[in-house]
Tab-separated table of C-alpha atoms in Angstrom:
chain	number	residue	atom	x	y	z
N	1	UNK	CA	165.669	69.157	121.871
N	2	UNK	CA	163.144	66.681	122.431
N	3	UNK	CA	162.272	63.868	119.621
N	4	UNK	CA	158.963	63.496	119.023
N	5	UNK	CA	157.571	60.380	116.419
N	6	UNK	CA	156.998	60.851	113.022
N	7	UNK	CA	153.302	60.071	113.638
N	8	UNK	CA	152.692	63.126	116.218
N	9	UNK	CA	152.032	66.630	115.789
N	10	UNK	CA	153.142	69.569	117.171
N	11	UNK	CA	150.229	71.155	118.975
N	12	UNK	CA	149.351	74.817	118.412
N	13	UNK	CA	150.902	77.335	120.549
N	14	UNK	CA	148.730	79.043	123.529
N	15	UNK	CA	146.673	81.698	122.903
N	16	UNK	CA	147.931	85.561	123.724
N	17	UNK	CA	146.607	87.062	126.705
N	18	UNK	CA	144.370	90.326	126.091
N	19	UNK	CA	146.529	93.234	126.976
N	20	UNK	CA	144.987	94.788	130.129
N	21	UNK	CA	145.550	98.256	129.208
N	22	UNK	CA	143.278	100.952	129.748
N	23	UNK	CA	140.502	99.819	126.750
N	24	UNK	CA	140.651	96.338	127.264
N	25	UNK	CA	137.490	96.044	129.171
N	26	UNK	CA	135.710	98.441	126.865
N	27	UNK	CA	133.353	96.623	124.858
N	28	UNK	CA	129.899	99.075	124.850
N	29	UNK	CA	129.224	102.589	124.356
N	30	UNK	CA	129.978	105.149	127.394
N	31	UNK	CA	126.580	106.980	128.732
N	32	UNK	CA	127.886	110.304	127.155
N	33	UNK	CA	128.190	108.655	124.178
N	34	UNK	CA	124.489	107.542	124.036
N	35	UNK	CA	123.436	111.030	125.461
N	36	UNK	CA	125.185	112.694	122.164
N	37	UNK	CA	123.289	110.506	120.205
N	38	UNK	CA	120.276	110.876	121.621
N	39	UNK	CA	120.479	114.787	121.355
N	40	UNK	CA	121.713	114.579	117.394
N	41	UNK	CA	118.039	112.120	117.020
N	42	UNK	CA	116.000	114.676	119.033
N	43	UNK	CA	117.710	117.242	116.826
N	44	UNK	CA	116.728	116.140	113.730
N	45	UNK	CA	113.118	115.032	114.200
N	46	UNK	CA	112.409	118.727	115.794
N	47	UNK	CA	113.107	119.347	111.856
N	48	UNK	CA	111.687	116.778	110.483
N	49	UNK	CA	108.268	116.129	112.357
N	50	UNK	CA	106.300	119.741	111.877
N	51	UNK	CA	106.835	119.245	107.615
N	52	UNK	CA	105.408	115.675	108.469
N	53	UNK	CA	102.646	116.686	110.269
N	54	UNK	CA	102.255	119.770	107.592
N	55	UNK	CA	102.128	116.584	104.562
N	56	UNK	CA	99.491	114.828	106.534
N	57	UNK	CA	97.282	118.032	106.780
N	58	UNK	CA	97.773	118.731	103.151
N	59	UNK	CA	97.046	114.688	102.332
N	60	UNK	CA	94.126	114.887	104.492
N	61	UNK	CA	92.678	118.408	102.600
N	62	UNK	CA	93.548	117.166	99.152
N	63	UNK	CA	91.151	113.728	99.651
N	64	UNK	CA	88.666	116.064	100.870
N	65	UNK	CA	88.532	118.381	97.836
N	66	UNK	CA	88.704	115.057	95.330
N	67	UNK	CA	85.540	113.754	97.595
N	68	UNK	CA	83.572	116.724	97.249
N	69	UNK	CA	84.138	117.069	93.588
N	70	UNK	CA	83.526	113.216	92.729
N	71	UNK	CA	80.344	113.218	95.038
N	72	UNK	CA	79.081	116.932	93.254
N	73	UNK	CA	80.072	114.907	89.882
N	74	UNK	CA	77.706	111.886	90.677
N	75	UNK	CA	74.906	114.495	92.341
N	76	UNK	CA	75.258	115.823	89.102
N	77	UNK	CA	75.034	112.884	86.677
N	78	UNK	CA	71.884	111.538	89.502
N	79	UNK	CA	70.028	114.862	88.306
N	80	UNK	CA	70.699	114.335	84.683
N	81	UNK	CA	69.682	110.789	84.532
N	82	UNK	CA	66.492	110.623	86.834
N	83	UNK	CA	65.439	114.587	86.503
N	84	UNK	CA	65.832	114.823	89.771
N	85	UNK	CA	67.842	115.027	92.962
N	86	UNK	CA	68.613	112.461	95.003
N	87	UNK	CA	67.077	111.756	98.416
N	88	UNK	CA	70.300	111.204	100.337
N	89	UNK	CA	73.565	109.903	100.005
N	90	UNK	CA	72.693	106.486	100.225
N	91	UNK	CA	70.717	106.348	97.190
N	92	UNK	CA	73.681	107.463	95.142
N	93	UNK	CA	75.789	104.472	96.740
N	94	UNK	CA	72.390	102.139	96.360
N	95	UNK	CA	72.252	103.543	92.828
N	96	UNK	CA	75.780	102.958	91.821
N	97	UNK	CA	76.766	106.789	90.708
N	98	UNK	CA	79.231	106.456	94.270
N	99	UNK	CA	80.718	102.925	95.119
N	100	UNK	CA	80.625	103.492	98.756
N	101	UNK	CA	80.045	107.262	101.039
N	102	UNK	CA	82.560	109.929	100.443
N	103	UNK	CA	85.106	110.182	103.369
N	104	UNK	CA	85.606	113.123	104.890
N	105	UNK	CA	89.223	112.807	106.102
N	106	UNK	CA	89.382	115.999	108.047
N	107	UNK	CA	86.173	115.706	110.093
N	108	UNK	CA	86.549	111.684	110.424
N	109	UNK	CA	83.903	109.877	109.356
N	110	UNK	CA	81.522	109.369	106.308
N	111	UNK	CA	78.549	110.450	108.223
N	112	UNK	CA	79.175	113.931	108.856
N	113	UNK	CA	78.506	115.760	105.468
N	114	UNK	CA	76.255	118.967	105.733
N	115	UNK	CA	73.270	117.958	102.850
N	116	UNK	CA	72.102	121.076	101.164
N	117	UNK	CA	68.495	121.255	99.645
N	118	UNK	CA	67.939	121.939	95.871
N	119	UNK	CA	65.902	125.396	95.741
N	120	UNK	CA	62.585	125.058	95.687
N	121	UNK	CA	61.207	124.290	91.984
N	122	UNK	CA	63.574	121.349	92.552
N	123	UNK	CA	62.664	117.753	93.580
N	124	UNK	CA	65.007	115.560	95.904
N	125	UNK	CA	66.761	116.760	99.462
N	126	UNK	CA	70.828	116.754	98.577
N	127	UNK	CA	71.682	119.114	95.876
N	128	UNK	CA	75.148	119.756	97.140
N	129	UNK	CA	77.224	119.209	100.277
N	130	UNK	CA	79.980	120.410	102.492
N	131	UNK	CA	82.117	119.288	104.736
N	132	UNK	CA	81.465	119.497	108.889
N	133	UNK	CA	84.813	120.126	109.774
N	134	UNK	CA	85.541	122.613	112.078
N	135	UNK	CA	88.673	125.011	111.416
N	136	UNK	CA	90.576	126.145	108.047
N	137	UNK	CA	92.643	124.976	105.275
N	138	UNK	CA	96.412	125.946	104.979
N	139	UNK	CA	94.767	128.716	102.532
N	140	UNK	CA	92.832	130.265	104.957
N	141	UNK	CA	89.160	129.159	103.463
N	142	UNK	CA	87.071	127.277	105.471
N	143	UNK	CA	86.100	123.408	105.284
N	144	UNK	CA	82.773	124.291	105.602
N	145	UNK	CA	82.709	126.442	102.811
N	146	UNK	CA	84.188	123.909	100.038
């Protein structure tokens, strides 16, 4: 036994040496782990990407019947309050019965509305208007027709 003086310490003991067994060295994930997970991700977003893609569709046809009825709303309220139809688009916005051009989210753009001319009795050039979009709702009906 070996004195030591009362004003040293004992110093801590070494550290343990890992174990070298056969996970010792293992400190990542194995490629056919990683391929498994992989496969479960691709797996689940083959299920979950066509009812995304379905929700943006639906999204995109919704904002396109709420533009056509708010824009037919202020076409209306144009012809009540100035006996007469408006000239374009434009004058609705210029007017203030639209703040800015309807959207049309399935054709892409705010330029690409069909105009259709009041009958003739009628004074102005846009009595109504569709959408250009080619192709069909989830429905069946046509943009066009709207």
């Amino acid at each position: 036994m070996s004195t030591l003086p009362a004003t040293m310490t004992r110093t801590a003991p070494p550290a343990p040496k890992l174990s070298k067994g056969p996970r010792a060295w293992h400190r990542g994930f194995t490629l056919i782990e990683m391929l498994i997970v992989m496969a479960l991700i691709a797996l689940l977003l083959t299920l979950a990407l066509p009812r995304y893609f379905t929700g943006l569709d639906s999204a995109r046809e919704a904002v396109l019947r709420e533009n056509l009825r708010t824009s037919r709303e202020a076409i209306d309220k144009f012809y009540g309050d100035q006996g007469r139809f408006p000239d374009s688009l434009d004058e609705l916005v210029a007017r203030r019965y639209l703040r800015s051009l309807p959207l049309d989210p399935v054709a892409g753009g705010t330029r690409g509305w069909v105009l259709v001319a009041p009958e003739a009795p009628f004074k102005g050039q846009v009595s109504d208007l569709r959408s250009s979009a080619p192709g069909s709702a989830h429905d069946g009906t046509a943009f066009n027709t709207w």
